[in-house]
Amino acid sequence: MLDIRAIRDDPDRFRSALARRDLAGAVDDLLAADERRRSLTVRVDELRALQNKASKAIGRAEGDEKQRLIDEVARVSAELRQVEPQLAEADATMTELLAATPNLPHDSSPDGSTDDDAVEVRRHLEPRVFDFEPKDHAEL
């Protein structure tokens, strides 16, 4: 699996390498998903910090101030309940994109993404010729 930090640091290297496999757009998709995940993470952290700060202040507050803090915690909690599922979705999307993106091809590998683009480097033995139609391995 690719390292998103490495992609963030040098996206052009990854774009050019993955373009050899017809996947140059994958880098932009990964960077967009990473940016979304990172911004949601920051927002969730901010909301949790506000929630914790206000919760601690409730114990020391009295009267109208206490009610204002309780309302503040309720508002922050409601927003947190909306943002946390978005963060979970962004994490899942990021993981899915990273898992679906192949490693960078070696410089010696041929360009392309199909079997027709592959180059035979060596052959150990000649393939056997059967006098019957062999079954597919899934059928066996």
Coordinates of N, CA and C in Angstrom, one line a residue:
M1 N 0.8 -1.2 0.0 CA 0.0 0.0 0.0 C 0.9 1.2 0.0
L2 N 0.5 2.2 -0.7 CA 1.2 3.5 -0.8 C 1.1 4.3 0.5
D3 N 2.1 5.1 0.7 CA 2.1 6.0 1.9 C 1.6 7.4 1.4
I4 N 0.5 7.8 2.0 CA -0.1 9.0 1.6 C 0.8 10.2 1.9
R5 N 1.7 10.1 2.9 CA 2.6 11.2 3.2 C 3.6 11.4 2.0
A6 N 4.0 10.3 1.5 CA 5.0 10.3 0.4 C 4.3 10.9 -0.9
I7 N 3.0 10.6 -1.1 CA 2.3 11.1 -2.2 C 2.1 12.6 -2.0
R8 N 1.8 13.0 -0.8 CA 1.6 14.4 -0.5 C 2.9 15.2 -0.7
D9 N 4.1 14.6 -0.3 CA 5.4 15.3 -0.5 C 5.8 15.4 -1.9
D10 N 5.5 14.4 -2.7 CA 6.0 14.4 -4.1 C 4.9 13.8 -5.1
P11 N 3.8 14.6 -5.3 CA 2.7 14.0 -6.1 C 3.1 13.8 -7.5
D12 N 4.0 14.7 -8.1 CA 4.4 14.5 -9.5 C 5.1 13.2 -9.8
R13 N 5.9 12.8 -8.9 CA 6.6 11.5 -9.0 C 5.6 10.4 -9.1
F14 N 4.6 10.4 -8.3 CA 3.5 9.4 -8.2 C 2.6 9.5 -9.5
R15 N 2.3 10.7 -9.9 CA 1.5 10.9 -11.1 C 2.2 10.3 -12.3
S16 N 3.5 10.6 -12.5 CA 4.2 10.1 -13.7 C 4.3 8.6 -13.6
A17 N 4.6 8.1 -12.5 CA 4.8 6.6 -12.4 C 3.5 5.9 -12.6
L18 N 2.4 6.4 -12.0 CA 1.1 5.7 -12.2 C 0.5 6.0 -13.6
A19 N 0.9 7.0 -14.2 CA 0.5 7.3 -15.6 C 1.0 6.2 -16.5
R20 N 2.1 5.5 -16.2 CA 2.6 4.4 -17.0 C 1.6 3.2 -16.9
R21 N 0.7 3.2 -15.9 CA -0.3 2.2 -15.7 C -1.7 2.7 -16.0
D22 N -1.7 3.9 -16.6 CA -3.0 4.5 -17.0 C -3.8 4.9 -15.7
L23 N -3.1 5.3 -14.7 CA -3.8 5.6 -13.4 C -3.3 7.0 -12.9
A24 N -3.0 7.9 -13.7 CA -2.5 9.2 -13.2 C -3.5 10.0 -12.4
G25 N -4.8 9.8 -12.7 CA -5.9 10.4 -11.9 C -6.0 9.9 -10.5
A26 N -5.5 8.8 -10.2 CA -5.6 8.2 -8.9 C -4.9 9.1 -7.9
V27 N -3.8 9.7 -8.2 CA -3.1 10.6 -7.3 C -4.0 11.8 -6.9
D28 N -4.6 12.4 -7.9 CA -5.5 13.5 -7.5 C -6.7 13.1 -6.6
D29 N -7.2 11.9 -6.9 CA -8.3 11.4 -6.1 C -7.8 11.1 -4.7
L30 N -6.6 10.6 -4.5 CA -6.0 10.3 -3.2 C -5.8 11.6 -2.5
L31 N -5.2 12.6 -3.2 CA -4.9 13.9 -2.5 C -6.2 14.6 -2.1
A32 N -7.3 14.5 -2.9 CA -8.5 15.1 -2.5 C -9.2 14.4 -1.3
A33 N -9.1 13.1 -1.3 CA -9.6 12.3 -0.2 C -8.8 12.6 1.1
D34 N -7.5 12.7 0.9 CA -6.7 13.0 2.1 C -7.0 14.4 2.7
E35 N -7.1 15.4 1.8 CA -7.5 16.8 2.3 C -8.8 16.8 3.0
R36 N -9.8 16.1 2.5 CA -11.1 16.0 3.2 C -10.9 15.4 4.5
R37 N -10.2 14.2 4.6 CA -10.1 13.5 5.8 C -9.3 14.4 6.9
R38 N -8.3 15.1 6.4 CA -7.5 15.9 7.3 C -8.3 17.1 7.8
S39 N -9.1 17.7 7.0 CA -9.9 18.9 7.5 C -11.0 18.4 8.4
L40 N -11.6 17.2 8.2 CA -12.6 16.7 9.1 C -12.0 16.3 10.4
T41 N -10.8 15.8 10.4 CA -10.1 15.4 11.6 C -9.8 16.6 12.5
V42 N -9.4 17.7 11.8 CA -9.1 18.9 12.6 C -10.4 19.5 13.2
R43 N -11.5 19.4 12.4 CA -12.8 19.9 12.9 C -13.3 19.1 14.1
V44 N -13.2 17.8 14.0 CA -13.6 16.9 15.1 C -12.7 17.1 16.3
D45 N -11.4 17.3 16.2 CA -10.5 17.6 17.3 C -10.9 18.9 18.0
E46 N -11.2 19.9 17.1 CA -11.6 21.2 17.7 C -12.9 21.1 18.5
L47 N -13.9 20.4 17.9 CA -15.2 20.2 18.6 C -15.0 19.5 19.9
R48 N -14.2 18.4 19.9 CA -14.0 17.7 21.1 C -13.3 18.5 22.2
A49 N -12.3 19.4 21.8 CA -11.7 20.3 22.7 C -12.7 21.3 23.3
L50 N -13.5 21.8 22.5 CA -14.5 22.7 23.0 C -15.5 22.0 23.9
Q51 N -15.9 20.8 23.6 CA -16.8 20.1 24.4 C -16.2 19.8 25.8
N52 N -14.9 19.4 25.8 CA -14.2 19.1 27.1 C -14.1 20.4 27.9
K53 N -13.7 21.5 27.3 CA -13.5 22.7 28.0 C -14.8 23.2 28.6
A54 N -15.9 23.2 27.8 CA -17.2 23.6 28.3 C -17.7 22.7 29.4
S55 N -17.5 21.4 29.3 CA -17.9 20.4 30.3 C -17.3 20.7 31.6
K56 N -16.0 21.0 31.6 CA -15.3 21.2 32.8 C -15.7 22.5 33.5
A57 N -16.0 23.5 32.6 CA -16.5 24.8 33.1 C -17.9 24.8 33.7
I58 N -18.7 23.8 33.3 CA -20.0 23.7 33.8 C -20.0 23.5 35.3
G59 N -19.1 22.7 35.8 CA -19.0 22.4 37.2 C -18.7 23.6 38.1
R60 N -18.0 24.6 37.5 CA -17.6 25.8 38.3 C -18.6 26.9 38.1
A61 N -19.4 26.8 37.1 CA -20.3 27.9 36.7 C -21.6 27.9 37.6
E62 N -22.2 29.0 37.6 CA -23.5 29.1 38.4 C -24.5 29.9 37.6
G63 N -25.8 29.7 37.8 CA -26.9 30.5 37.2 C -26.9 30.4 35.7
D64 N -27.1 31.7 35.2 CA -27.2 31.8 33.7 C -26.0 31.3 33.0
E65 N -24.8 31.5 33.5 CA -23.6 31.1 32.9 C -23.6 29.6 32.8
K66 N -24.0 28.9 33.8 CA -24.1 27.4 33.7 C -25.0 26.9 32.6
Q67 N -26.2 27.6 32.5 CA -27.1 27.2 31.4 C -26.6 27.5 30.0
R68 N -25.9 28.6 29.9 CA -25.2 29.0 28.7 C -24.2 27.9 28.3
L69 N -23.4 27.4 29.2 CA -22.4 26.4 29.0 C -23.1 25.1 28.6
I70 N -24.2 24.8 29.3 CA -24.9 23.5 29.0 C -25.4 23.6 27.5
D71 N -26.0 24.7 27.1 CA -26.5 24.9 25.8 C -25.3 24.8 24.8
E72 N -24.2 25.4 25.1 CA -23.0 25.3 24.3 C -22.5 23.9 24.1
V73 N -22.5 23.1 25.2 CA -22.1 21.7 25.1 C -23.1 20.9 24.2
A74 N -24.4 21.2 24.3 CA -25.4 20.5 23.5 C -25.2 20.8 22.1
R75 N -24.9 22.1 21.7 CA -24.7 22.5 20.4 C -23.5 21.8 19.8
V76 N -22.4 21.8 20.5 CA -21.1 21.2 20.1 C -21.3 19.7 19.9
S77 N -22.0 19.1 20.8 CA -22.3 17.7 20.7 C -23.1 17.3 19.5
A78 N -24.1 18.1 19.2 CA -24.9 17.9 18.0 C -24.1 18.0 16.7
E79 N -23.2 19.0 16.7 CA -22.3 19.2 15.5 C -21.4 18.0 15.4
L80 N -20.9 17.6 16.6 CA -19.9 16.5 16.6 C -20.6 15.2 16.1
R81 N -21.8 15.0 16.4 CA -22.6 13.8 15.9 C -22.8 13.9 14.4
Q82 N -22.8 15.1 13.8 CA -22.9 15.2 12.4 C -21.5 15.0 11.7
V83 N -20.5 15.5 12.3 CA -19.2 15.5 11.7 C -18.5 14.1 11.8
E84 N -18.6 13.4 12.9 CA -18.0 12.2 13.1 C -18.3 11.1 12.1
P85 N -19.5 10.9 11.6 CA -19.8 10.0 10.6 C -19.1 10.4 9.2
Q86 N -19.1 11.7 9.0 CA -18.4 12.2 7.8 C -16.9 11.8 7.9
L87 N -16.3 11.9 9.0 CA -14.9 11.6 9.2 C -14.7 10.1 9.0
A88 N -15.6 9.3 9.5 CA -15.5 7.8 9.3 C -15.6 7.5 7.9
E89 N -16.5 8.1 7.2 CA -16.7 7.9 5.7 C -15.4 8.3 5.0
A90 N -14.9 9.4 5.4 CA -13.6 9.9 4.7 C -12.5 9.0 4.9
D91 N -12.4 8.4 6.2 CA -11.4 7.4 6.5 C -11.5 6.2 5.6
A92 N -12.8 5.7 5.5 CA -13.1 4.5 4.7 C -12.7 4.8 3.2
T93 N -13.1 5.9 2.7 CA -12.8 6.2 1.3 C -11.3 6.3 1.1
M94 N -10.6 6.9 2.0 CA -9.1 7.0 1.9 C -8.5 5.6 1.9
T95 N -8.9 4.7 2.8 CA -8.4 3.4 2.9 C -8.7 2.6 1.6
E96 N -9.9 2.8 1.1 CA -10.3 2.1 -0.1 C -9.5 2.5 -1.3
L97 N -9.3 3.8 -1.4 CA -8.5 4.4 -2.5 C -7.0 3.9 -2.5
L98 N -6.5 3.9 -1.3 CA -5.1 3.4 -1.1 C -5.0 2.0 -1.4
A99 N -5.9 1.2 -1.0 CA -5.9 -0.3 -1.3 C -6.1 -0.5 -2.8
A100 N -6.8 0.3 -3.5 CA -7.1 0.1 -4.9 C -6.0 0.6 -5.8
T101 N -5.1 1.4 -5.3 CA -4.0 2.0 -6.1 C -2.8 1.1 -6.0
P102 N -2.3 0.7 -7.1 CA -1.1 -0.2 -7.1 C 0.2 0.5 -6.7
N103 N 1.2 -0.3 -6.3 CA 2.5 0.3 -6.1 C 3.1 0.8 -7.4
L104 N 4.1 1.7 -7.2 CA 4.7 2.3 -8.4 C 5.4 1.2 -9.2
P105 N 5.3 1.2 -10.5 CA 6.0 0.2 -11.3 C 7.5 0.5 -11.3
H106 N 8.3 -0.6 -11.4 CA 9.8 -0.5 -11.5 C 10.1 0.2 -12.9
D107 N 11.2 0.9 -12.9 CA 11.6 1.6 -14.1 C 11.8 0.6 -15.3
S108 N 12.1 -0.6 -15.0 CA 12.4 -1.6 -16.1 C 11.1 -2.2 -16.6
S109 N 10.0 -2.0 -15.9 CA 8.7 -2.7 -16.4 C 8.1 -1.9 -17.5
P110 N 7.5 -2.6 -18.4 CA 6.9 -1.9 -19.6 C 5.7 -1.1 -19.2
D111 N 5.4 -0.1 -20.0 CA 4.2 0.7 -19.8 C 2.9 0.0 -20.2
G112 N 1.8 0.3 -19.5 CA 0.6 -0.3 -19.9 C -0.1 -1.0 -18.7
S113 N -1.3 -1.4 -18.9 CA -2.0 -2.0 -17.8 C -2.7 -3.3 -18.1
T114 N -2.5 -3.8 -19.3 CA -3.1 -5.1 -19.7 C -2.1 -6.2 -20.0
D115 N -2.5 -7.4 -20.2 CA -1.6 -8.5 -20.4 C -0.9 -8.3 -21.8
D116 N -1.6 -7.6 -22.7 CA -1.0 -7.4 -24.0 C 0.2 -6.5 -23.9
D117 N 0.2 -5.6 -22.9 CA 1.3 -4.7 -22.8 C 2.6 -5.3 -22.1
A118 N 2.4 -6.5 -21.5 CA 3.5 -7.2 -20.8 C 4.5 -7.7 -21.8
V119 N 5.7 -7.8 -21.4 CA 6.8 -8.3 -22.2 C 7.3 -9.6 -21.5
E120 N 7.4 -10.7 -22.3 CA 8.0 -11.9 -21.8 C 9.5 -11.8 -21.6
V121 N 10.0 -12.0 -20.4 CA 11.4 -11.8 -20.2 C 12.1 -13.1 -20.4
R122 N 11.5 -14.2 -19.9 CA 12.2 -15.5 -20.0 C 11.1 -16.6 -19.9
R123 N 11.4 -17.8 -20.4 CA 10.5 -18.9 -20.3 C 11.2 -20.1 -19.8
H124 N 10.7 -20.8 -18.8 CA 11.4 -21.9 -18.3 C 11.3 -23.1 -19.2
L125 N 10.1 -23.5 -19.5 CA 9.8 -24.6 -20.4 C 8.7 -24.2 -21.4
E126 N 8.6 -25.0 -22.4 CA 7.5 -24.7 -23.4 C 6.2 -25.2 -22.8
P127 N 5.1 -24.5 -23.0 CA 3.8 -25.0 -22.5 C 3.4 -26.3 -23.1
R128 N 2.8 -27.2 -22.3 CA 2.4 -28.5 -22.8 C 1.3 -28.4 -23.8
V129 N 1.2 -29.3 -24.7 CA 0.2 -29.3 -25.7 C -0.6 -30.6 -25.4
F130 N -1.9 -30.4 -25.1 CA -2.8 -31.5 -24.8 C -3.6 -32.0 -26.0
D131 N -4.0 -33.3 -26.0 CA -4.8 -33.8 -27.1 C -6.3 -33.8 -26.7
F132 N -6.6 -33.0 -25.6 CA -8.0 -32.8 -25.2 C -8.1 -31.3 -24.7
E133 N -9.3 -30.9 -24.5 CA -9.5 -29.5 -24.0 C -9.4 -29.5 -22.5
P134 N -8.3 -28.9 -22.0 CA -8.1 -28.9 -20.5 C -9.2 -28.0 -19.8
K135 N -9.5 -28.4 -18.6 CA -10.5 -27.7 -17.8 C -9.8 -26.5 -17.1
D136 N -10.6 -25.5 -17.0 CA -10.2 -24.3 -16.2 C -10.0 -24.8 -14.8
H137 N -9.0 -24.1 -14.1 CA -8.8 -24.5 -12.7 C -10.0 -24.3 -11.8
A138 N -10.8 -23.4 -12.1 CA -12.0 -23.1 -11.3 C -13.0 -24.3 -11.5
E139 N -13.1 -24.9 -12.6 CA -14.0 -26.0 -12.9 C -13.6 -27.2 -12.1
L140 N -12.2 -27.4 -12.0 CA -11.7 -28.6 -11.3 C -12.0 -28.5 -9.8

